[in-house]
Coordinates of C-alpha atoms and ligand atoms in Angstrom, one line a residue:
M7 CA 74.1 -19.9 8.8
R8 CA 75.1 -19.0 5.9
G9 CA 78.1 -19.9 3.7
S10 CA 79.0 -22.8 6.4
I11 CA 79.7 -26.5 5.4
R12 CA 78.4 -29.3 7.6
L13 CA 81.0 -31.3 9.5
C14 CA 78.8 -33.9 11.1
T15 CA 75.9 -34.2 13.3
V16 CA 76.0 -34.8 17.2
F17 CA 72.7 -35.6 19.4
G18 CA 71.1 -34.1 16.8
I19 CA 72.6 -30.9 16.0
N20 CA 74.4 -30.2 13.0
I21 CA 78.3 -29.1 13.8
N22 CA 79.1 -26.3 10.5
I23 CA 82.6 -24.8 9.8
H24 CA 82.4 -21.3 8.2
V25 CA 83.9 -21.0 4.8
S26 CA 86.0 -18.1 6.8
F27 CA 87.5 -20.7 8.9
F28 CA 89.5 -21.9 5.8
L29 CA 91.2 -18.9 5.8
L30 CA 92.5 -19.5 9.2
L31 CA 93.8 -22.9 7.9
L32 CA 95.8 -20.6 5.4
L33 CA 97.8 -19.0 8.1
V34 CA 98.0 -22.0 10.7
L35 CA 99.4 -24.5 8.0
P36 CA 103.2 -23.2 7.5
G37 CA 103.1 -23.4 11.5
G38 CA 104.1 -27.1 11.5
I39 CA 102.2 -30.0 12.7
R40 CA 102.2 -29.3 16.5
W41 CA 100.7 -25.8 15.4
A42 CA 97.9 -28.0 13.5
V43 CA 97.4 -30.1 16.4
L44 CA 96.9 -27.3 18.5
V45 CA 94.2 -25.6 16.6
G46 CA 92.5 -28.9 15.8
S47 CA 92.0 -29.3 19.5
V48 CA 91.0 -25.6 20.4
F49 CA 88.1 -26.1 17.8
A50 CA 87.4 -29.5 19.4
L51 CA 87.5 -27.8 22.6
V52 CA 85.2 -25.3 21.3
T53 CA 82.7 -27.6 19.8
A54 CA 82.4 -29.2 23.2
H55 CA 81.7 -26.2 25.1
E56 CA 79.0 -25.2 22.6
L57 CA 77.4 -28.4 22.9
C58 CA 77.5 -28.6 26.6
H59 CA 75.2 -24.9 26.4
S60 CA 73.2 -27.2 23.6
L61 CA 72.4 -30.0 25.8
V62 CA 71.3 -28.3 28.6
A63 CA 69.3 -26.3 26.3
K64 CA 67.8 -29.1 25.3
V65 CA 66.8 -30.0 28.9
F66 CA 65.0 -26.8 29.0
G67 CA 62.9 -27.8 25.7
V68 CA 65.2 -25.0 23.8
H69 CA 66.2 -26.7 20.1
V70 CA 69.4 -26.2 19.1
K71 CA 69.5 -26.3 15.4
E72 CA 73.3 -26.0 14.7
I73 CA 76.9 -25.1 16.2
T74 CA 78.8 -23.1 13.6
L75 CA 83.0 -23.3 14.3
L76 CA 84.1 -19.4 13.2
P77 CA 87.7 -18.4 13.6
I78 CA 86.6 -16.1 16.4
G79 CA 84.7 -18.8 18.0
G80 CA 81.7 -21.4 17.9
L81 CA 78.3 -20.6 17.9
A82 CA 75.0 -22.6 18.9
S83 CA 72.1 -21.4 17.0
M84 CA 68.5 -21.6 19.3
S85 CA 65.5 -22.0 18.0
R86 CA 64.3 -19.6 20.8
M87 CA 65.6 -17.7 23.9
P88 CA 64.8 -19.4 27.3
D89 CA 61.4 -17.6 29.1
K90 CA 62.7 -17.8 32.4
P91 CA 66.0 -16.6 33.9
L92 CA 67.0 -19.5 35.3
H93 CA 67.1 -21.2 32.5
E94 CA 68.9 -19.0 30.4
L95 CA 71.5 -18.8 33.6
A96 CA 71.8 -22.9 33.5
I97 CA 72.4 -22.7 29.6
S98 CA 74.8 -20.0 29.8
V99 CA 76.9 -21.6 32.5
A100 CA 77.0 -25.1 31.3
G101 CA 79.7 -23.8 28.5
P102 CA 82.3 -22.8 30.4
L103 CA 81.5 -25.2 33.6
F104 CA 82.7 -27.7 30.5
N105 CA 86.0 -26.4 30.5
I106 CA 86.8 -25.3 34.2
I107 CA 85.8 -29.4 34.7
M108 CA 88.4 -30.3 32.0
L109 CA 91.2 -28.1 34.1
A110 CA 89.9 -30.1 37.4
V111 CA 90.2 -33.6 35.8
F112 CA 93.5 -33.1 33.6
F113 CA 95.4 -31.0 35.9
Y114 CA 97.5 -34.3 37.9
P115 CA 97.4 -36.3 34.5
V116 CA 99.0 -33.2 32.5
R117 CA 101.2 -32.2 35.6
A118 CA 102.6 -36.3 35.7
V119 CA 102.9 -36.7 31.7
V120 CA 104.8 -32.9 31.1
G121 CA 106.5 -31.8 34.7
D122 CA 105.7 -28.7 36.6
E123 CA 108.5 -27.0 34.4
V124 CA 106.9 -27.4 31.1
L125 CA 103.4 -27.3 32.5
F126 CA 103.5 -23.5 33.9
H127 CA 106.0 -22.9 31.1
G128 CA 103.2 -20.6 29.3
F129 CA 102.2 -20.8 25.7
S130 CA 104.7 -22.2 23.6
T131 CA 104.5 -25.3 20.5
A132 CA 108.2 -25.9 21.0
T133 CA 107.9 -29.8 21.5
W134 CA 105.1 -32.1 22.4
P135 CA 104.5 -31.7 26.0
H136 CA 104.6 -28.0 25.4
T137 CA 101.6 -28.4 23.1
I138 CA 99.8 -30.7 25.5
A139 CA 100.3 -28.0 28.1
Y140 CA 99.0 -25.1 25.8
I141 CA 96.1 -27.2 25.1
Y142 CA 95.3 -28.3 28.5
W143 CA 95.6 -24.2 29.5
I144 CA 93.1 -23.2 26.6
N145 CA 90.4 -24.4 28.6
L146 CA 91.8 -21.4 31.4
V147 CA 91.1 -19.0 28.4
L148 CA 88.0 -20.2 26.8
A149 CA 86.2 -20.4 30.7
G150 CA 88.1 -16.8 31.3
F151 CA 87.1 -15.0 28.4
N152 CA 83.6 -16.6 27.9
M153 CA 82.8 -15.5 31.5
L154 CA 83.7 -11.7 30.8
P155 CA 80.3 -10.0 31.1
A156 CA 80.4 -8.9 27.6
F157 CA 77.1 -9.7 26.2
P158 CA 76.0 -11.7 24.4
M159 CA 78.7 -13.8 25.2
D160 CA 78.4 -16.5 28.2
G161 CA 79.2 -13.9 31.4
G162 CA 76.8 -11.3 29.9
R163 CA 74.0 -13.7 29.5
V164 CA 74.5 -14.9 33.1
L165 CA 74.4 -11.1 34.2
R166 CA 71.3 -10.4 32.0
S167 CA 69.5 -13.5 33.6
I168 CA 70.5 -12.7 37.1
L169 CA 69.1 -8.6 36.2
A170 CA 66.1 -10.2 35.0
I171 CA 65.1 -11.8 38.0
K172 CA 64.0 -8.6 39.7
L173 CA 64.2 -6.1 36.4
G174 CA 62.3 -8.0 34.0
N175 CA 63.5 -9.1 30.2
L176 CA 64.1 -5.5 28.8
R177 CA 65.4 -3.8 31.3
A178 CA 67.9 -6.6 31.9
T179 CA 68.9 -6.8 28.0
R180 CA 68.9 -3.0 27.9
I181 CA 71.3 -2.9 30.8
A182 CA 73.7 -6.2 29.6
A183 CA 73.9 -4.9 25.9
W184 CA 74.8 -1.2 27.3
I185 CA 78.0 -3.4 28.9
G186 CA 78.4 -5.7 26.3
R187 CA 78.6 -2.6 23.8
L188 CA 81.6 -1.0 25.9
F189 CA 83.6 -4.4 26.1
A190 CA 83.2 -4.2 22.6
V191 CA 85.1 -1.0 22.5
L192 CA 87.5 -2.2 24.6
F193 CA 88.1 -5.5 22.3
A194 CA 88.0 -3.7 19.3
A195 CA 90.1 -0.7 20.2
S196 CA 93.0 -2.9 21.9
G197 CA 92.6 -4.9 18.9
L198 CA 93.7 -2.0 17.0
I199 CA 96.4 -1.0 19.2
N200 CA 98.1 -4.5 19.1
L201 CA 97.1 -5.0 15.7
N202 CA 94.9 -8.4 16.5
V203 CA 92.5 -8.9 13.5
V204 CA 90.6 -11.4 15.7
L205 CA 90.0 -9.3 18.7
I206 CA 88.7 -6.3 16.0
A207 CA 86.3 -8.8 14.5
V208 CA 85.3 -10.3 18.1
G209 CA 84.6 -6.4 19.0
V210 CA 82.3 -6.2 15.9
F211 CA 80.6 -9.0 16.6
I212 CA 79.8 -8.5 20.0
Y213 CA 78.5 -4.6 19.3
I214 CA 76.6 -6.2 16.7
S215 CA 74.8 -8.8 18.5
A216 CA 74.4 -6.9 21.4
S217 CA 72.2 -4.4 19.8
A218 CA 70.3 -6.8 17.7
E219 CA 69.5 -8.8 21.1
E220 CA 67.8 -5.6 22.5
I221 CA 66.1 -4.7 19.6
Q222 CA 64.8 -8.4 20.1
A223 CA 64.2 -7.9 23.1
A224 CA 62.2 -4.7 22.7
A225 CA 60.1 -6.4 20.3
A226 CA 59.2 -9.2 22.6
Y227 CA 58.4 -6.8 25.0
Y228 CA 56.0 -4.5 23.0
L229 CA 54.3 -7.2 21.5
S230 CA 53.9 -9.5 24.6
D231 CA 50.4 -8.3 26.7
K232 CA 52.4 -6.3 29.5
G233 CA 53.7 -3.7 26.5
R234 CA 50.5 -3.6 24.7
M235 CA 48.5 -2.4 28.1
Q236 CA 51.5 0.6 28.2
Ligands
ZN321 ZN1 79.8 -20.3 25.9

Protein backbone atom coordinates (compact mmCIF):
# COMPACT_ATOMS: atom_id res chain seq x y z
CA MET A 1 0.00 0.00 0.00
CA ARG A 2 1.25 3.51 -0.80
CA GLY A 3 2.60 5.53 2.10
CA SER A 4 3.67 2.51 4.12
CA ILE A 5 7.02 1.37 5.50
CA ARG A 6 8.13 -2.27 5.72
CA LEU A 7 8.61 -3.49 9.31
CA CYS A 8 9.60 -7.11 8.65
CA THR A 9 8.83 -10.18 6.53
CA VAL A 10 7.10 -13.27 7.98
CA PHE A 11 6.44 -16.45 5.88
CA GLY A 12 7.34 -14.40 2.80
CA ILE A 13 4.69 -11.78 3.63
CA ASN A 14 5.79 -8.18 4.12
CA ILE A 15 4.45 -6.60 7.29
CA ASN A 16 4.07 -2.87 6.58
CA ILE A 17 3.08 0.01 8.75
CA HIS A 18 1.15 2.91 7.23
CA VAL A 19 2.52 6.43 7.86
CA SER A 20 -0.84 7.52 9.35
CA PHE A 21 -0.05 5.07 12.15
CA PHE A 22 2.58 7.49 13.47
CA LEU A 23 -0.17 10.02 14.13
CA LEU A 24 -1.62 7.47 16.54
CA LEU A 25 1.77 7.19 18.28
CA LEU A 26 1.73 10.94 18.95
CA LEU A 27 -1.56 10.49 20.80
CA VAL A 28 -0.31 7.39 22.61
CA LEU A 29 3.12 8.46 23.85
CA PRO A 30 1.89 10.93 26.52
CA GLY A 31 -0.17 8.02 27.94
CA GLY A 32 2.84 6.38 29.61
CA ILE A 33 4.59 3.03 29.40
CA ARG A 34 1.58 0.76 30.13
CA TRP A 35 -0.49 2.52 27.48
CA ALA A 36 2.38 2.11 24.97
CA VAL A 37 2.65 -1.64 25.82
CA LEU A 38 -1.11 -1.97 25.35
CA VAL A 39 -1.06 -0.32 21.90
CA GLY A 40 1.98 -2.41 20.86
CA SER A 41 0.17 -5.59 21.98
CA VAL A 42 -3.01 -4.65 20.10
CA PHE A 43 -1.05 -4.33 16.88
CA ALA A 44 0.85 -7.59 17.53
CA LEU A 45 -2.53 -9.35 17.96
CA VAL A 46 -3.90 -7.65 14.82
CA THR A 47 -0.80 -8.78 12.88
CA ALA A 48 -1.18 -12.39 14.12
CA HIS A 49 -4.90 -12.28 13.20
CA GLU A 50 -4.05 -11.13 9.65
CA LEU A 51 -1.25 -13.73 9.39
CA CYS A 52 -3.80 -16.47 10.18
CA HIS A 53 -5.99 -15.28 7.27
CA SER A 54 -2.89 -15.16 5.06
CA LEU A 55 -1.60 -18.64 5.95
CA VAL A 56 -4.99 -20.27 5.26
CA ALA A 57 -5.14 -18.29 1.99
CA LYS A 58 -1.74 -19.74 1.06
CA VAL A 59 -3.09 -23.27 1.64
CA PHE A 60 -5.68 -22.54 -1.09
CA GLY A 61 -3.07 -21.09 -3.44
CA VAL A 62 -3.98 -17.42 -2.84
CA HIS A 63 -0.80 -15.41 -2.46
CA VAL A 64 -0.72 -12.63 0.14
CA LYS A 65 1.70 -9.86 -0.83
CA GLU A 66 1.60 -7.78 2.29
CA ILE A 67 -0.13 -6.98 5.55
CA THR A 68 -0.56 -3.27 6.24
CA LEU A 69 -1.13 -1.99 9.77
CA LEU A 70 -3.39 1.07 9.81
CA PRO A 71 -4.58 3.00 12.87
CA ILE A 72 -8.03 1.40 12.31
CA GLY A 73 -6.68 -2.19 12.08
CA GLY A 74 -4.87 -4.57 9.75
CA LEU A 75 -5.33 -5.30 6.06
CA ALA A 76 -4.04 -8.38 4.18
CA SER A 77 -3.65 -7.70 0.44
CA MET A 78 -4.44 -10.86 -1.52
CA SER A 79 -3.31 -11.41 -5.12
CA ARG A 80 -6.84 -12.53 -6.04
CA MET A 81 -10.08 -13.54 -4.39
CA PRO A 82 -10.48 -17.28 -3.70
CA ASP A 83 -12.76 -18.81 -6.40
CA LYS A 84 -14.55 -21.29 -4.16
CA PRO A 85 -17.00 -20.01 -1.49
CA LEU A 86 -15.78 -22.61 1.01
CA HIS A 87 -12.19 -21.38 0.60
CA GLU A 88 -13.28 -17.82 1.32
CA LEU A 89 -15.22 -19.09 4.33
CA ALA A 90 -12.13 -20.84 5.76
CA ILE A 91 -9.85 -17.84 5.09
CA SER A 92 -12.34 -15.41 6.71
CA VAL A 93 -12.91 -17.53 9.81
CA ALA A 94 -9.17 -18.09 10.44
CA GLY A 95 -8.51 -14.59 11.86
CA PRO A 96 -11.31 -14.43 14.45
CA LEU A 97 -10.67 -18.10 15.30
CA PHE A 98 -7.10 -17.16 16.29
CA ASN A 99 -8.45 -14.60 18.80
CA ILE A 100 -10.99 -17.11 20.18
CA ILE A 101 -8.20 -19.69 20.64
CA MET A 102 -6.11 -17.04 22.46
CA LEU A 103 -9.07 -16.36 24.80
CA ALA A 104 -9.46 -20.09 25.54
CA VAL A 105 -5.75 -20.86 25.97
CA PHE A 106 -4.90 -17.85 28.15
CA PHE A 107 -8.03 -17.74 30.33
CA TYR A 108 -6.64 -19.78 33.25
CA PRO A 109 -3.03 -18.50 33.03
CA VAL A 110 -4.16 -14.84 32.99
CA ARG A 111 -6.70 -15.49 35.76
CA ALA A 112 -3.96 -17.13 37.87
CA VAL A 113 -1.65 -14.12 37.40
CA VAL A 114 -4.07 -11.19 37.82
CA GLY A 115 -6.94 -12.70 39.87
CA ASP A 116 -10.71 -12.64 39.26
CA GLU A 117 -11.28 -9.09 40.42
CA VAL A 118 -8.78 -7.56 38.01
CA LEU A 119 -9.67 -9.92 35.15
CA PHE A 120 -13.35 -8.91 35.26
CA HIS A 121 -12.67 -5.29 36.16
CA GLY A 122 -13.03 -3.96 32.61
CA PHE A 123 -10.65 -1.95 30.47
CA SER A 124 -7.99 -0.15 32.53
CA THR A 125 -4.23 0.46 32.49
CA ALA A 126 -4.12 1.57 36.16
CA THR A 127 -1.65 -1.21 37.12
CA TRP A 128 0.33 -3.90 35.23
CA PRO A 129 -2.19 -6.67 36.11
CA HIS A 130 -5.01 -4.45 34.75
CA THR A 131 -2.98 -3.92 31.57
CA ILE A 132 -2.48 -7.70 31.14
CA ALA A 133 -6.24 -8.25 31.57
CA TYR A 134 -6.91 -5.45 29.06
CA ILE A 135 -4.60 -7.07 26.47
CA TYR A 136 -6.33 -10.43 27.09
CA TRP A 137 -9.81 -8.95 26.42
CA ILE A 138 -8.61 -7.24 23.23
CA ASN A 139 -8.96 -10.72 21.68
CA LEU A 140 -12.69 -10.69 22.46
CA VAL A 141 -13.04 -7.22 20.92
CA LEU A 142 -11.14 -8.29 17.77
CA ALA A 143 -13.13 -11.53 17.36
CA GLY A 144 -16.48 -9.83 18.09
CA PHE A 145 -15.96 -6.72 15.97
CA ASN A 146 -14.55 -8.62 12.98
CA MET A 147 -17.38 -11.16 13.01
CA LEU A 148 -20.05 -8.46 12.56
CA PRO A 149 -21.61 -9.06 9.13
CA ALA A 150 -20.21 -5.70 7.94
CA PHE A 151 -18.84 -6.75 4.54
CA PRO A 152 -15.92 -6.67 3.65
CA MET A 153 -15.01 -7.36 7.29
CA ASP A 154 -14.56 -11.05 8.21
CA GLY A 155 -18.17 -11.65 9.29
CA GLY A 156 -19.40 -10.06 6.06
CA ARG A 157 -17.10 -12.32 4.03
CA VAL A 158 -18.42 -15.35 5.93
CA LEU A 159 -21.97 -14.21 5.07
CA ARG A 160 -21.05 -13.63 1.39
CA SER A 161 -19.41 -17.05 1.06
CA ILE A 162 -22.43 -18.84 2.58
CA LEU A 163 -24.83 -16.89 0.30
CA ALA A 164 -22.57 -17.56 -2.71
CA ILE A 165 -23.01 -21.33 -2.36
CA LYS A 166 -26.71 -20.94 -3.25
CA LEU A 167 -26.92 -17.57 -5.08
CA GLY A 168 -23.61 -17.33 -6.92
CA ASN A 169 -20.88 -14.76 -6.31
CA LEU A 170 -22.50 -11.67 -7.84
CA ARG A 171 -25.86 -11.81 -6.04
CA ALA A 172 -24.17 -12.86 -2.79
CA THR A 173 -21.74 -9.91 -3.04
CA ARG A 174 -24.60 -7.47 -3.80
CA ILE A 175 -26.53 -8.56 -0.69
CA ALA A 176 -23.40 -8.59 1.53
CA ALA A 177 -22.27 -5.17 0.23
CA TRP A 178 -25.72 -3.72 0.95
CA ILE A 179 -25.59 -4.98 4.55
CA GLY A 180 -21.95 -3.77 4.78
CA ARG A 181 -22.94 -0.24 3.75
CA LEU A 182 -25.78 -0.28 6.29
CA PHE A 183 -23.26 -1.10 9.05
CA ALA A 184 -20.89 1.54 7.64
CA VAL A 185 -23.57 4.23 8.03
CA LEU A 186 -24.35 3.00 11.57
CA PHE A 187 -20.62 3.09 12.52
CA ALA A 188 -20.11 6.57 11.07
CA ALA A 189 -23.30 7.90 12.71
CA SER A 190 -22.39 6.53 16.14
CA GLY A 191 -18.85 7.88 15.61
CA LEU A 192 -20.29 11.34 14.96
CA ILE A 193 -22.59 11.14 18.01
CA ASN A 194 -19.78 9.92 20.31
CA LEU A 195 -17.05 12.06 18.65
CA ASN A 196 -15.08 8.88 17.89
CA VAL A 197 -12.80 9.55 14.89
CA VAL A 198 -11.73 5.89 14.55
CA LEU A 199 -15.37 4.72 14.26
CA ILE A 200 -16.06 7.39 11.59
CA ALA A 201 -12.93 6.27 9.66
CA VAL A 202 -14.00 2.59 9.94
CA GLY A 203 -17.47 3.53 8.61
CA VAL A 204 -16.05 5.42 5.61
CA PHE A 205 -13.54 2.62 4.91
CA ILE A 206 -16.21 -0.11 5.00
CA TYR A 207 -18.58 1.91 2.77
CA ILE A 208 -15.92 2.48 0.09
CA SER A 209 -14.52 -1.10 0.26
CA ALA A 210 -17.99 -2.72 0.10
CA SER A 211 -18.83 -0.70 -3.03
CA ALA A 212 -15.43 -1.46 -4.61
CA GLU A 213 -15.88 -5.21 -4.03
CA GLU A 214 -19.37 -5.05 -5.54
CA ILE A 215 -18.01 -3.39 -8.71
CA GLN A 216 -15.21 -5.98 -8.83
CA ALA A 217 -17.70 -8.88 -8.50
CA ALA A 218 -19.89 -7.38 -11.27
CA ALA A 219 -16.87 -6.95 -13.57
CA ALA A 220 -15.75 -10.54 -12.93
CA TYR A 221 -19.28 -11.78 -13.67
CA TYR A 222 -19.76 -9.90 -16.94
CA LEU A 223 -16.29 -10.88 -18.17
CA SER A 224 -17.05 -14.55 -17.45
CA ASP A 225 -18.82 -16.92 -19.86
CA LYS A 226 -21.98 -16.79 -17.76
CA GLY A 227 -22.18 -13.01 -18.09
CA ARG A 228 -21.47 -12.95 -21.85
CA MET A 229 -24.23 -15.44 -22.59
CA GLN A 230 -26.91 -12.99 -21.40
ZN1 LIG B 1 -9.82 -10.61 10.03
